[in-house]
Amino acid sequence: MAVIFFLMGGRFSFAGDHADRLLGARPAIVHVRDTSNPARVLRFAREQRAMELKSRPPGGALLAEHLAHIMLLLVLRLWLASDGDRRSGWLGALSDPPLAKAFGALHAEPARRWRLVEFADIAGMSRTSFAVRFREAVGQPPLDDRIGWRMRLAADRLRRTQDSVATLAVAVGYELEATFSTIFRRAMGCAPGKYRRTPLRA
């Protein structure tokens, strides 16, 4: 008996240095077997993308590209919602509703002088419970994650803009350029100026 199937492939690339923190903990293969609404939307997106690629109507390539983005997000959502091993990294925090609230606040205001008690209040937890749960999910304490996020934002702006190091320091929460430069060197392996001059690896 002949079996007919349609195989669709694709590849995503991410600018900046944040992708590994977000996607590094994902499995190599995510097998979607689900009847939930996200899975139904995923099937629709797949079928619509296949039609756009086959028939090539006006605007089809652009629509197919956006449908691919939708498919990626839906697969990640389904994986996060599935039973199985505990998620780790940033996805681990995003899949835990109390942690996701604090995680979102931290990343929305990286320059703010956050205290642990503020994160715990946002999550609706005690300081100790929050700190333990955050570290188990993300792999490091909340305030360390804040520093890492600040340095990644600064690194991205060093590559994308001509802002001075002093301006970037203030933008990510450091009054003194020297303090920022020391922490940046520790986190990124080189001084901000050298990082800006170093070309991105392919």
PDB file of C-alpha atoms in Angstrom:
ATOM      1  CA  MET A   1       0.000   0.000   0.000  1.00  0.00           C
ATOM      2  CA  ALA A   2       1.414   3.370  -1.035  1.00  0.00           C
ATOM      3  CA  VAL A   3       1.713   6.063   1.626  1.00  0.00           C
ATOM      4  CA  ILE A   4       1.625   9.695   0.545  1.00  0.00           C
ATOM      5  CA  PHE A   5       2.896  12.361   2.859  1.00  0.00           C
ATOM      6  CA  PHE A   6       4.023  15.973   2.674  1.00  0.00           C
ATOM      7  CA  LEU A   7       7.331  16.905   4.295  1.00  0.00           C
ATOM      8  CA  MET A   8       7.966  20.505   5.239  1.00  0.00           C
ATOM      9  CA  GLY A   9      11.308  21.803   6.471  1.00  0.00           C
ATOM     10  CA  GLY A  10      12.611  25.096   7.719  1.00  0.00           C
ATOM     11  CA  ARG A  11      15.257  26.795   9.798  1.00  0.00           C
ATOM     12  CA  PHE A  12      15.213  29.725  12.191  1.00  0.00           C
ATOM     13  CA  SER A  13      18.121  31.994  13.015  1.00  0.00           C
ATOM     14  CA  PHE A  14      18.171  34.449  15.899  1.00  0.00           C
ATOM     15  CA  ALA A  15      20.082  37.707  16.146  1.00  0.00           C
ATOM     16  CA  GLY A  16      21.848  38.643  19.356  1.00  0.00           C
ATOM     17  CA  ASP A  17      23.222  36.497  22.147  1.00  0.00           C
ATOM     18  CA  HIS A  18      19.967  35.604  23.904  1.00  0.00           C
ATOM     19  CA  ALA A  19      18.752  32.589  21.924  1.00  0.00           C
ATOM     20  CA  ASP A  20      20.739  29.999  23.867  1.00  0.00           C
ATOM     21  CA  ARG A  21      19.337  31.234  27.164  1.00  0.00           C
ATOM     22  CA  LEU A  22      15.818  30.953  25.821  1.00  0.00           C
ATOM     23  CA  LEU A  23      15.993  27.848  23.641  1.00  0.00           C
ATOM     24  CA  GLY A  24      19.067  25.976  24.876  1.00  0.00           C
ATOM     25  CA  ALA A  25      17.034  23.693  27.153  1.00  0.00           C
ATOM     26  CA  ARG A  26      14.604  22.509  24.489  1.00  0.00           C
ATOM     27  CA  PRO A  27      14.718  18.897  23.291  1.00  0.00           C
ATOM     28  CA  ALA A  28      16.061  18.065  19.841  1.00  0.00           C
ATOM     29  CA  ILE A  29      12.616  16.824  18.760  1.00  0.00           C
ATOM     30  CA  VAL A  30       9.184  17.908  19.954  1.00  0.00           C
ATOM     31  CA  HIS A  31       6.509  15.405  18.949  1.00  0.00           C
ATOM     32  CA  VAL A  32       3.104  17.099  18.951  1.00  0.00           C
ATOM     33  CA  ARG A  33       0.260  14.713  19.736  1.00  0.00           C
ATOM     34  CA  ASP A  34      -2.469  16.905  21.076  1.00  0.00           C
ATOM     35  CA  THR A  35      -6.101  17.783  20.482  1.00  0.00           C
ATOM     36  CA  SER A  36      -6.008  21.132  22.271  1.00  0.00           C
ATOM     37  CA  ASN A  37      -6.791  24.391  20.527  1.00  0.00           C
ATOM     38  CA  PRO A  38      -3.090  25.326  20.067  1.00  0.00           C
ATOM     39  CA  ALA A  39      -2.521  21.994  18.327  1.00  0.00           C
ATOM     40  CA  ARG A  40      -5.495  22.588  16.040  1.00  0.00           C
ATOM     41  CA  VAL A  41      -4.183  26.056  15.191  1.00  0.00           C
ATOM     42  CA  LEU A  42      -0.766  24.514  14.533  1.00  0.00           C
ATOM     43  CA  ARG A  43      -2.295  22.043  12.068  1.00  0.00           C
ATOM     44  CA  PHE A  44      -4.153  24.865  10.333  1.00  0.00           C
ATOM     45  CA  ALA A  45      -0.953  26.929  10.083  1.00  0.00           C
ATOM     46  CA  ARG A  46       0.936  23.954   8.677  1.00  0.00           C
ATOM     47  CA  GLU A  47      -1.728  23.227   6.077  1.00  0.00           C
ATOM     48  CA  GLN A  48      -2.086  26.880   5.109  1.00  0.00           C
ATOM     49  CA  ARG A  49       1.689  27.263   4.790  1.00  0.00           C
ATOM     50  CA  ALA A  50       1.852  24.200   2.563  1.00  0.00           C
ATOM     51  CA  MET A  51      -0.849  25.701   0.334  1.00  0.00           C
ATOM     52  CA  GLU A  52       0.962  29.045   0.149  1.00  0.00           C
ATOM     53  CA  LEU A  53       4.228  27.351  -0.805  1.00  0.00           C
ATOM     54  CA  LYS A  54       2.578  25.122  -3.442  1.00  0.00           C
ATOM     55  CA  SER A  55       0.302  27.612  -5.160  1.00  0.00           C
ATOM     56  CA  ARG A  56       2.486  30.723  -4.667  1.00  0.00           C
ATOM     57  CA  PRO A  57      -0.291  33.341  -4.689  1.00  0.00           C
ATOM     58  CA  PRO A  58       0.601  37.071  -4.372  1.00  0.00           C
ATOM     59  CA  GLY A  59       2.103  37.639  -0.942  1.00  0.00           C
ATOM     60  CA  GLY A  60       2.390  33.907  -0.394  1.00  0.00           C
ATOM     61  CA  ALA A  61       6.064  33.921   0.549  1.00  0.00           C
ATOM     62  CA  LEU A  62       5.527  36.585   3.217  1.00  0.00           C
ATOM     63  CA  LEU A  63       2.482  34.794   4.616  1.00  0.00           C
ATOM     64  CA  ALA A  64       4.361  31.487   4.673  1.00  0.00           C
ATOM     65  CA  GLU A  65       7.198  33.128   6.627  1.00  0.00           C
ATOM     66  CA  HIS A  66       4.823  34.532   9.251  1.00  0.00           C
ATOM     67  CA  LEU A  67       3.004  31.205   9.507  1.00  0.00           C
ATOM     68  CA  ALA A  68       6.381  29.568  10.221  1.00  0.00           C
ATOM     69  CA  HIS A  69       6.876  31.982  13.133  1.00  0.00           C
ATOM     70  CA  ILE A  70       3.422  31.126  14.443  1.00  0.00           C
ATOM     71  CA  MET A  71       4.200  27.412  14.169  1.00  0.00           C
ATOM     72  CA  LEU A  72       7.421  27.814  16.163  1.00  0.00           C
ATOM     73  CA  LEU A  73       5.637  29.649  18.968  1.00  0.00           C
ATOM     74  CA  LEU A  74       2.814  27.121  19.067  1.00  0.00           C
ATOM     75  CA  VAL A  75       5.222  24.175  19.247  1.00  0.00           C
ATOM     76  CA  LEU A  76       7.065  25.835  22.133  1.00  0.00           C
ATOM     77  CA  ARG A  77       3.757  26.496  23.926  1.00  0.00           C
ATOM     78  CA  LEU A  78       2.644  22.894  23.488  1.00  0.00           C
ATOM     79  CA  TRP A  79       5.995  21.619  24.738  1.00  0.00           C
ATOM     80  CA  LEU A  80       5.864  23.901  27.790  1.00  0.00           C
ATOM     81  CA  ALA A  81       2.340  22.728  28.586  1.00  0.00           C
ATOM     82  CA  SER A  82       3.118  19.038  28.128  1.00  0.00           C
ATOM     83  CA  ASP A  83       3.857  16.605  30.924  1.00  0.00           C
ATOM     84  CA  GLY A  84       7.417  15.427  31.282  1.00  0.00           C
ATOM     85  CA  ASP A  85      10.709  16.646  32.634  1.00  0.00           C
ATOM     86  CA  ARG A  86      10.847  19.956  34.442  1.00  0.00           C
ATOM     87  CA  ARG A  87      11.812  22.770  32.091  1.00  0.00           C
ATOM     88  CA  SER A  88      15.002  24.659  32.751  1.00  0.00           C
ATOM     89  CA  GLY A  89      16.451  28.018  31.775  1.00  0.00           C
ATOM     90  CA  TRP A  90      14.286  30.953  30.780  1.00  0.00           C
ATOM     91  CA  LEU A  91      11.637  28.620  29.401  1.00  0.00           C
ATOM     92  CA  GLY A  92      11.501  27.009  32.828  1.00  0.00           C
ATOM     93  CA  ALA A  93      10.565  30.350  34.370  1.00  0.00           C
ATOM     94  CA  LEU A  94       8.080  31.187  31.632  1.00  0.00           C
ATOM     95  CA  SER A  95       6.282  27.856  32.082  1.00  0.00           C
ATOM     96  CA  ASP A  96       5.796  28.466  35.825  1.00  0.00           C
ATOM     97  CA  PRO A  97       3.018  31.106  36.220  1.00  0.00           C
ATOM     98  CA  PRO A  98       4.218  32.678  39.528  1.00  0.00           C
ATOM     99  CA  LEU A  99       7.805  32.808  38.305  1.00  0.00           C
ATOM    100  CA  ALA A 100       6.710  34.129  34.922  1.00  0.00           C
ATOM    101  CA  LYS A 101       5.236  37.225  36.576  1.00  0.00           C
ATOM    102  CA  ALA A 102       8.487  38.060  38.357  1.00  0.00           C
ATOM    103  CA  PHE A 103      10.554  37.071  35.337  1.00  0.00           C
ATOM    104  CA  GLY A 104       8.528  39.400  33.135  1.00  0.00           C
ATOM    105  CA  ALA A 105       8.932  42.286  35.595  1.00  0.00           C
ATOM    106  CA  LEU A 106      12.673  41.703  35.821  1.00  0.00           C
ATOM    107  CA  HIS A 107      13.128  41.722  32.068  1.00  0.00           C
ATOM    108  CA  ALA A 108      10.796  44.672  31.542  1.00  0.00           C
ATOM    109  CA  GLU A 109      12.760  46.904  33.917  1.00  0.00           C
ATOM    110  CA  PRO A 110      16.369  45.684  33.901  1.00  0.00           C
ATOM    111  CA  ALA A 111      17.745  49.016  35.161  1.00  0.00           C
ATOM    112  CA  ARG A 112      15.564  49.039  38.273  1.00  0.00           C
ATOM    113  CA  ARG A 113      17.245  48.322  41.598  1.00  0.00           C
ATOM    114  CA  TRP A 114      15.269  45.189  42.255  1.00  0.00           C
ATOM    115  CA  ARG A 115      15.229  43.535  45.656  1.00  0.00           C
ATOM    116  CA  LEU A 116      14.441  39.888  46.224  1.00  0.00           C
ATOM    117  CA  VAL A 117      11.384  40.745  48.312  1.00  0.00           C
ATOM    118  CA  GLU A 118       9.895  42.669  45.362  1.00  0.00           C
ATOM    119  CA  PHE A 119      10.199  39.644  43.087  1.00  0.00           C
ATOM    120  CA  ALA A 120       8.677  37.422  45.756  1.00  0.00           C
ATOM    121  CA  ASP A 121       5.737  39.829  46.197  1.00  0.00           C
ATOM    122  CA  ILE A 122       5.080  39.863  42.447  1.00  0.00           C
ATOM    123  CA  ALA A 123       5.119  36.058  42.408  1.00  0.00           C
ATOM    124  CA  GLY A 124       2.931  35.865  45.539  1.00  0.00           C
ATOM    125  CA  MET A 125       5.533  33.814  47.412  1.00  0.00           C
ATOM    126  CA  SER A 126       7.859  34.119  50.383  1.00  0.00           C
ATOM    127  CA  ARG A 127      11.394  35.274  49.648  1.00  0.00           C
ATOM    128  CA  THR A 128      12.889  31.890  50.466  1.00  0.00           C
ATOM    129  CA  SER A 129      10.364  29.898  48.447  1.00  0.00           C
ATOM    130  CA  PHE A 130      10.716  32.227  45.492  1.00  0.00           C
ATOM    131  CA  ALA A 131      14.524  32.178  45.548  1.00  0.00           C
ATOM    132  CA  VAL A 132      14.638  28.377  45.695  1.00  0.00           C
ATOM    133  CA  ARG A 133      12.004  27.927  42.991  1.00  0.00           C
ATOM    134  CA  PHE A 134      13.610  30.489  40.683  1.00  0.00           C
ATOM    135  CA  ARG A 135      17.034  28.923  41.025  1.00  0.00           C
ATOM    136  CA  GLU A 136      15.676  25.447  40.360  1.00  0.00           C
ATOM    137  CA  ALA A 137      13.889  26.656  37.216  1.00  0.00           C
ATOM    138  CA  VAL A 138      16.420  29.095  35.763  1.00  0.00           C
ATOM    139  CA  GLY A 139      19.668  27.698  37.123  1.00  0.00           C
ATOM    140  CA  GLN A 140      20.802  30.802  38.967  1.00  0.00           C
ATOM    141  CA  PRO A 141      19.503  33.255  41.596  1.00  0.00           C
ATOM    142  CA  PRO A 142      17.113  36.032  40.516  1.00  0.00           C
ATOM    143  CA  LEU A 143      19.573  38.867  41.059  1.00  0.00           C
ATOM    144  CA  ASP A 144      22.274  37.044  39.111  1.00  0.00           C
ATOM    145  CA  ASP A 145      19.822  36.579  36.269  1.00  0.00           C
ATOM    146  CA  ARG A 146      19.132  40.317  36.417  1.00  0.00           C
ATOM    147  CA  ILE A 147      22.839  41.035  35.950  1.00  0.00           C
ATOM    148  CA  GLY A 148      23.054  38.569  33.072  1.00  0.00           C
ATOM    149  CA  TRP A 149      20.051  40.145  31.355  1.00  0.00           C
ATOM    150  CA  ARG A 150      21.537  43.624  31.790  1.00  0.00           C
ATOM    151  CA  MET A 151      24.796  42.516  30.200  1.00  0.00           C
ATOM    152  CA  ARG A 152      23.028  40.854  27.264  1.00  0.00           C
ATOM    153  CA  LEU A 153      21.012  44.001  26.623  1.00  0.00           C
ATOM    154  CA  ALA A 154      24.171  46.089  26.775  1.00  0.00           C
ATOM    155  CA  ALA A 155      25.998  43.678  24.459  1.00  0.00           C
ATOM    156  CA  ASP A 156      23.174  43.861  21.939  1.00  0.00           C
ATOM    157  CA  ARG A 157      23.225  47.681  21.985  1.00  0.00           C
ATOM    158  CA  LEU A 158      26.998  47.744  21.652  1.00  0.00           C
ATOM    159  CA  ARG A 159      26.636  45.859  18.378  1.00  0.00           C
ATOM    160  CA  ARG A 160      23.563  47.677  17.076  1.00  0.00           C
ATOM    161  CA  THR A 161      24.176  51.289  18.100  1.00  0.00           C
ATOM    162  CA  GLN A 162      26.931  53.841  18.485  1.00  0.00           C
ATOM    163  CA  ASP A 163      25.870  54.754  22.036  1.00  0.00           C
ATOM    164  CA  SER A 164      28.773  55.491  24.348  1.00  0.00           C
ATOM    165  CA  VAL A 165      29.678  52.988  27.054  1.00  0.00           C
ATOM    166  CA  ALA A 166      28.664  55.571  29.669  1.00  0.00           C
ATOM    167  CA  THR A 167      25.215  55.913  28.071  1.00  0.00           C
ATOM    168  CA  LEU A 168      24.761  52.142  27.961  1.00  0.00           C
ATOM    169  CA  ALA A 169      25.846  51.834  31.590  1.00  0.00           C
ATOM    170  CA  VAL A 170      23.087  54.188  32.722  1.00  0.00           C
ATOM    171  CA  ALA A 171      20.524  52.521  30.446  1.00  0.00           C
ATOM    172  CA  VAL A 172      21.027  49.143  32.131  1.00  0.00           C
ATOM    173  CA  GLY A 173      21.190  50.462  35.692  1.00  0.00           C
ATOM    174  CA  TYR A 174      24.773  51.487  36.489  1.00  0.00           C
ATOM    175  CA  GLU A 175      25.647  55.034  37.511  1.00  0.00           C
ATOM    176  CA  LEU A 176      29.378  54.487  37.107  1.00  0.00           C
ATOM    177  CA  GLU A 177      30.865  53.457  33.777  1.00  0.00           C
ATOM    178  CA  ALA A 178      33.760  51.765  35.572  1.00  0.00           C
ATOM    179  CA  THR A 179      31.402  49.523  37.567  1.00  0.00           C
ATOM    180  CA  PHE A 180      29.489  48.593  34.431  1.00  0.00           C
ATOM    181  CA  SER A 181      32.706  47.850  32.504  1.00  0.00           C
ATOM    182  CA  THR A 182      34.013  45.585  35.255  1.00  0.00           C
ATOM    183  CA  ILE A 183      30.797  43.568  35.422  1.00  0.00           C
ATOM    184  CA  PHE A 184      30.528  43.435  31.631  1.00  0.00           C
ATOM    185  CA  ARG A 185      34.074  42.105  31.336  1.00  0.00           C
ATOM    186  CA  ARG A 186      33.346  39.439  33.937  1.00  0.00           C
ATOM    187  CA  ALA A 187      30.108  38.381  32.215  1.00  0.00           C
ATOM    188  CA  MET A 188      31.102  38.633  28.541  1.00  0.00           C
ATOM    189  CA  GLY A 189      34.809  37.865  28.690  1.00  0.00           C
ATOM    190  CA  CYS A 190      36.096  41.195  27.386  1.00  0.00           C
ATOM    191  CA  ALA A 191      35.727  44.951  27.831  1.00  0.00           C
ATOM    192  CA  PRO A 192      32.733  46.701  26.213  1.00  0.00           C
ATOM    193  CA  GLY A 193      34.891  48.476  23.611  1.00  0.00           C
ATOM    194  CA  LYS A 194      36.553  45.247  22.513  1.00  0.00           C
ATOM    195  CA  TYR A 195      33.198  43.490  22.367  1.00  0.00           C
ATOM    196  CA  ARG A 196      31.883  46.205  20.049  1.00  0.00           C
ATOM    197  CA  ARG A 197      34.872  45.813  17.729  1.00  0.00           C
ATOM    198  CA  THR A 198      34.695  42.009  17.624  1.00  0.00           C
ATOM    199  CA  PRO A 199      32.707  40.782  14.593  1.00  0.00           C
ATOM    200  CA  LEU A 200      29.807  38.419  15.143  1.00  0.00           C
ATOM    201  CA  ARG A 201      30.583  34.782  14.506  1.00  0.00           C
ATOM    202  CA  ALA A 202      28.654  33.218  11.664  1.00  0.00           C
TER     203      ALA A 202
END
